[in-house]
Structures are given as structure tokens and as C-alpha cells.
Amino acid sequence: MCSLHFTFSIYLLTFALFLQTIFGDIPLYNICSSSENFTSNDQYESNLRKLLGNLNYQTPSLGFGLGSVGWYQYQTYGIALCRGDVAAADCKACVNDASNEIHKLCPYDKGAIIWYDNCLLKYSNKDFLGQIDNENWFFMSNVQNVSEPTIFNQKTRELLSQLAKDASFTTKKYAVGELELGKSTKLYGLAQCTWDLSTIECLQCLDDAIGQLPSCCEGKEGGRVIGGSCNIRYEIYLFVSA
């Protein structure tokens, strides 16, 4: 897959939520591989359809699915991951939407990745399972600035670093937590990896994500660093299900 760093700021959160209500879930971002393509109705397309069907079936019950279909030049590999707090029904809907949408956005690409708020879906003709995706990243940040950025940035890194450790040692590679910022303000955080990563790989991926915060989100009330193998998020409001 191609390497791309993309920064996306949420300027009109209310409007975005309105659009989601009207049109349903919309992708946060996607990347299509430009290196190799397949043709309509060839064996790779058939195998890809089987793979996506398998992921649609596997993922909802656990929150994660992976697999491969085919042999040699027609083999395709894929994963699907739902956010750790997402219910099975919502996970199923998200993975299904992702499968349909990525086919429209990257119709003949042998590799592609798409992110939603509730899930990600990734496939490729190259075996990436069990490896950190160091290429595909993008950022989202809140447009609002905090009043004391130095202290806030320190607290953010403190919370996310702890969550990175917590997530890497759990089976589901997922952790959420909160930190008191004052009498009436809390900082909420999330860290998550795809399940095919080892404990060490998950922690490395999350540490890399935290290291990218200065590029997008320092001094902002909220931010996200999202990749093909892991993601982190922090906000001053609760954004996950209790």
C-alpha cells in the first residue's frame, strides 16, 4: 500500500453528526493501493469476495477477524477490527458497510484499507498479518485549543502511555481510561491494536502513534492518530460506551 500521512481536523462536529444521522455511517478515510490491480471477474476478485464474506461472518462475535483465501498470485489477505466497546450488531453493520464501500472506492485495487468510527477493514495481495503497518496513518484533531497546553499535553501522553501498556497486554488489545484534569474536567483516552500483533508489536505501534501527536494534536482538546495496525484517541468528553 502507498504511504500517506493525512491530517484531518473536525471543524463542524455538530454538522458531521447531522450528516451521519441523515446518511448513516460515513468513512473517516480510505487508502487504495496503486501498485497492483486485478481485472473484473478474475480469480483474485473471486477470492477477495470470499475473504470479505468470511470477515463479515467472523468479526461481529469477537470484534476481530482475519484470514486469507487463494494461492500464489491470486491469494488475498485481510483483517477487520471493531472498536472494543462496539456491540456485535453495530460491528456487523460497520464491517458490512466497509466491505461495500471499499469496493466502490477501490474497485480493482489488490490492496485497500478503510476506516470508520466503529471499525476498520484492510486487505492486500501481500501477507501483512502479524506485522505492524508503518505506512498508513492519518490524523484527526479538535479545532478547540486548551488554555494550558503544556500541562494538558503532559497529561495526555501520561494517560495514553498507560493505556498503550494496558491494551498491549490484553487479549482484545484494547483499553480505555480517564484522568482527572480538575474539579469538573476529565480527560478520556483509548488505545487499540489489531489482534494479530504480539504484545511487543502492539506496544511499539501505540508508542509510535503517541509519538505522532505533536504533528497534529498538541494543545487541542481532542485528537486521534489512526493507523492500519493501531489507533489512539483522547477527548475531554466520554466518547465510548460505558
Short mmCIF file of N, CA, C and O in Angstrom, two decimals, residues 121-175:
data_model
loop_
_atom_site.label_atom_id
_atom_site.label_comp_id
_atom_site.label_asym_id
_atom_site.label_seq_id
_atom_site.Cartn_x
_atom_site.Cartn_y
_atom_site.Cartn_z
N LEU A 121 -11.28 -2.01 7.99
CA LEU A 121 -11.20 -3.18 7.12
C LEU A 121 -9.99 -3.00 6.22
O LEU A 121 -9.80 -1.93 5.63
N LYS A 122 -9.19 -4.04 6.10
CA LYS A 122 -7.96 -3.95 5.31
C LYS A 122 -7.74 -5.27 4.57
O LYS A 122 -7.94 -6.34 5.14
N TYR A 123 -7.31 -5.18 3.31
CA TYR A 123 -6.93 -6.38 2.57
C TYR A 123 -5.78 -6.07 1.62
O TYR A 123 -5.54 -4.92 1.26
N SER A 124 -5.07 -7.11 1.22
CA SER A 124 -3.92 -6.95 0.34
C SER A 124 -3.56 -8.29 -0.29
O SER A 124 -3.89 -9.35 0.25
N ASN A 125 -2.88 -8.23 -1.42
CA ASN A 125 -2.35 -9.46 -2.03
C ASN A 125 -1.01 -9.85 -1.42
O ASN A 125 -0.46 -10.89 -1.76
N LYS A 126 -0.50 -9.04 -0.51
CA LYS A 126 0.73 -9.35 0.21
C LYS A 126 0.39 -9.70 1.66
O LYS A 126 -0.46 -9.07 2.28
N ASP A 127 1.08 -10.67 2.21
CA ASP A 127 0.81 -11.13 3.57
C ASP A 127 1.33 -10.11 4.59
O ASP A 127 2.52 -9.99 4.81
N PHE A 128 0.40 -9.38 5.21
CA PHE A 128 0.76 -8.37 6.21
C PHE A 128 0.38 -8.81 7.62
O PHE A 128 0.62 -8.08 8.59
N LEU A 129 -0.21 -9.99 7.75
CA LEU A 129 -0.71 -10.44 9.05
C LEU A 129 0.44 -10.60 10.04
O LEU A 129 1.49 -11.16 9.72
N GLY A 130 0.25 -10.08 11.25
CA GLY A 130 1.28 -10.17 12.27
C GLY A 130 2.40 -9.17 12.11
O GLY A 130 3.43 -9.28 12.77
N GLN A 131 2.21 -8.17 11.24
CA GLN A 131 3.23 -7.15 11.02
C GLN A 131 2.64 -5.76 11.27
O GLN A 131 1.48 -5.51 10.93
N ILE A 132 3.43 -4.88 11.84
CA ILE A 132 2.98 -3.51 12.08
C ILE A 132 2.90 -2.76 10.75
O ILE A 132 3.84 -2.79 9.95
N ASP A 133 1.79 -2.11 10.52
CA ASP A 133 1.62 -1.26 9.35
C ASP A 133 2.22 0.11 9.68
O ASP A 133 1.60 0.92 10.37
N ASN A 134 3.41 0.38 9.17
CA ASN A 134 4.09 1.64 9.44
C ASN A 134 3.82 2.70 8.37
O ASN A 134 4.34 3.82 8.47
N GLU A 135 3.01 2.37 7.37
CA GLU A 135 2.82 3.28 6.25
C GLU A 135 1.52 4.06 6.30
O GLU A 135 1.49 5.24 5.93
N ASN A 136 0.46 3.42 6.69
CA ASN A 136 -0.87 4.03 6.56
C ASN A 136 -1.33 4.69 7.86
O ASN A 136 -1.74 4.01 8.81
N TRP A 137 -1.24 6.01 7.91
CA TRP A 137 -1.64 6.79 9.08
C TRP A 137 -2.46 8.00 8.64
O TRP A 137 -2.23 8.54 7.55
N PHE A 138 -3.36 8.42 9.48
CA PHE A 138 -3.95 9.73 9.30
C PHE A 138 -4.35 10.28 10.67
O PHE A 138 -4.37 9.55 11.67
N PHE A 139 -4.61 11.57 10.72
CA PHE A 139 -4.85 12.25 11.99
C PHE A 139 -6.18 12.98 11.98
O PHE A 139 -6.65 13.42 10.93
N MET A 140 -6.77 13.12 13.15
CA MET A 140 -7.95 13.95 13.34
C MET A 140 -7.75 14.75 14.62
O MET A 140 -7.27 14.20 15.61
N SER A 141 -8.12 16.02 14.59
CA SER A 141 -7.95 16.83 15.79
C SER A 141 -9.12 17.76 15.98
O SER A 141 -9.77 18.19 15.01
N ASN A 142 -9.39 18.08 17.23
CA ASN A 142 -10.42 19.05 17.58
C ASN A 142 -9.88 20.45 17.30
O ASN A 142 -8.71 20.73 17.55
N VAL A 143 -10.71 21.31 16.77
CA VAL A 143 -10.26 22.65 16.42
C VAL A 143 -10.02 23.53 17.65
O VAL A 143 -9.28 24.52 17.61
N GLN A 144 -10.62 23.16 18.79
CA GLN A 144 -10.52 23.97 20.00
C GLN A 144 -9.17 23.76 20.70
O GLN A 144 -8.72 22.62 20.86
N ASN A 145 -8.56 24.85 21.12
CA ASN A 145 -7.30 24.80 21.86
C ASN A 145 -7.55 24.80 23.37
O ASN A 145 -8.54 25.39 23.84
N VAL A 146 -6.67 24.17 24.12
CA VAL A 146 -6.78 24.17 25.58
C VAL A 146 -6.08 25.42 26.13
O VAL A 146 -5.25 26.04 25.45
N SER A 147 -6.42 25.79 27.35
CA SER A 147 -5.88 27.02 27.94
C SER A 147 -4.46 26.86 28.47
O SER A 147 -3.68 27.82 28.49
N GLU A 148 -4.12 25.64 28.89
CA GLU A 148 -2.78 25.36 29.40
C GLU A 148 -2.18 24.17 28.65
O GLU A 148 -2.16 23.05 29.15
N PRO A 149 -1.67 24.42 27.45
CA PRO A 149 -1.23 23.31 26.58
C PRO A 149 -0.09 22.46 27.13
O PRO A 149 -0.08 21.24 26.93
N THR A 150 0.85 23.06 27.83
CA THR A 150 2.00 22.28 28.33
C THR A 150 1.55 21.20 29.31
O THR A 150 1.93 20.02 29.19
N ILE A 151 0.74 21.60 30.27
CA ILE A 151 0.24 20.64 31.26
C ILE A 151 -0.70 19.64 30.61
O ILE A 151 -0.63 18.43 30.87
N PHE A 152 -1.57 20.13 29.72
CA PHE A 152 -2.53 19.25 29.06
C PHE A 152 -1.82 18.19 28.21
O PHE A 152 -2.18 17.01 28.23
N ASN A 153 -0.82 18.61 27.45
CA ASN A 153 -0.07 17.66 26.61
C ASN A 153 0.62 16.60 27.46
O ASN A 153 0.67 15.42 27.10
N GLN A 154 1.15 17.03 28.60
CA GLN A 154 1.81 16.09 29.51
C GLN A 154 0.82 15.06 30.04
O GLN A 154 1.12 13.87 30.08
N LYS A 155 -0.36 15.52 30.45
CA LYS A 155 -1.38 14.62 30.97
C LYS A 155 -1.89 13.67 29.88
O LYS A 155 -2.15 12.49 30.14
N THR A 156 -2.00 14.19 28.67
CA THR A 156 -2.45 13.36 27.55
C THR A 156 -1.49 12.22 27.28
O THR A 156 -1.88 11.06 27.14
N ARG A 157 -0.21 12.52 27.22
CA ARG A 157 0.80 11.49 26.99
C ARG A 157 0.84 10.50 28.16
O ARG A 157 1.04 9.29 27.95
N GLU A 158 0.67 11.00 29.36
CA GLU A 158 0.65 10.14 30.55
C GLU A 158 -0.48 9.13 30.46
O GLU A 158 -0.29 7.92 30.69
N LEU A 159 -1.68 9.60 30.13
CA LEU A 159 -2.83 8.71 30.03
C LEU A 159 -2.67 7.71 28.89
O LEU A 159 -2.85 6.50 29.07
N LEU A 160 -2.32 8.20 27.71
CA LEU A 160 -2.22 7.31 26.55
C LEU A 160 -1.08 6.30 26.68
O LEU A 160 -1.20 5.16 26.21
N SER A 161 0.00 6.70 27.30
CA SER A 161 1.12 5.77 27.51
C SER A 161 0.70 4.62 28.42
O SER A 161 1.07 3.46 28.19
N GLN A 162 -0.08 4.93 29.45
CA GLN A 162 -0.57 3.89 30.34
C GLN A 162 -1.56 2.98 29.61
O GLN A 162 -1.52 1.75 29.75
N LEU A 163 -2.44 3.58 28.80
CA LEU A 163 -3.41 2.79 28.06
C LEU A 163 -2.73 1.92 27.01
O LEU A 163 -3.19 0.81 26.72
N ALA A 164 -1.64 2.41 26.44
CA ALA A 164 -0.89 1.60 25.47
C ALA A 164 -0.36 0.33 26.13
O ALA A 164 -0.42 -0.76 25.55
N LYS A 165 0.15 0.47 27.33
CA LYS A 165 0.64 -0.69 28.06
C LYS A 165 -0.51 -1.63 28.41
O LYS A 165 -0.40 -2.86 28.25
N ASP A 166 -1.61 -1.05 28.88
CA ASP A 166 -2.77 -1.88 29.24
C ASP A 166 -3.30 -2.65 28.03
O ASP A 166 -3.57 -3.86 28.11
N ALA A 167 -3.45 -1.96 26.91
CA ALA A 167 -4.01 -2.58 25.71
C ALA A 167 -3.12 -3.70 25.19
O ALA A 167 -3.60 -4.77 24.79
N SER A 168 -1.81 -3.49 25.21
CA SER A 168 -0.89 -4.46 24.63
C SER A 168 -0.89 -5.79 25.39
O SER A 168 -0.56 -6.83 24.82
N PHE A 169 -1.29 -5.76 26.66
CA PHE A 169 -1.27 -6.98 27.47
C PHE A 169 -2.64 -7.65 27.58
O PHE A 169 -2.77 -8.65 28.28
N THR A 170 -3.65 -7.11 26.90
CA THR A 170 -4.97 -7.73 26.94
C THR A 170 -5.20 -8.56 25.70
O THR A 170 -4.60 -8.32 24.65
N THR A 171 -6.10 -9.52 25.80
CA THR A 171 -6.42 -10.38 24.66
C THR A 171 -7.01 -9.58 23.51
O THR A 171 -6.69 -9.80 22.34
N LYS A 172 -7.87 -8.63 23.84
CA LYS A 172 -8.55 -7.84 22.81
C LYS A 172 -7.74 -6.63 22.35
O LYS A 172 -8.21 -5.86 21.50
N LYS A 173 -6.55 -6.45 22.92
CA LYS A 173 -5.66 -5.36 22.51
C LYS A 173 -6.41 -4.00 22.53
O LYS A 173 -6.30 -3.18 21.61
N TYR A 174 -7.13 -3.78 23.62
CA TYR A 174 -7.99 -2.59 23.72
C TYR A 174 -8.03 -2.10 25.16
O TYR A 174 -8.12 -2.91 26.09
N ALA A 175 -7.92 -0.79 25.35
CA ALA A 175 -8.01 -0.22 26.69
C ALA A 175 -8.56 1.20 26.61
O ALA A 175 -8.26 1.94 25.67
#
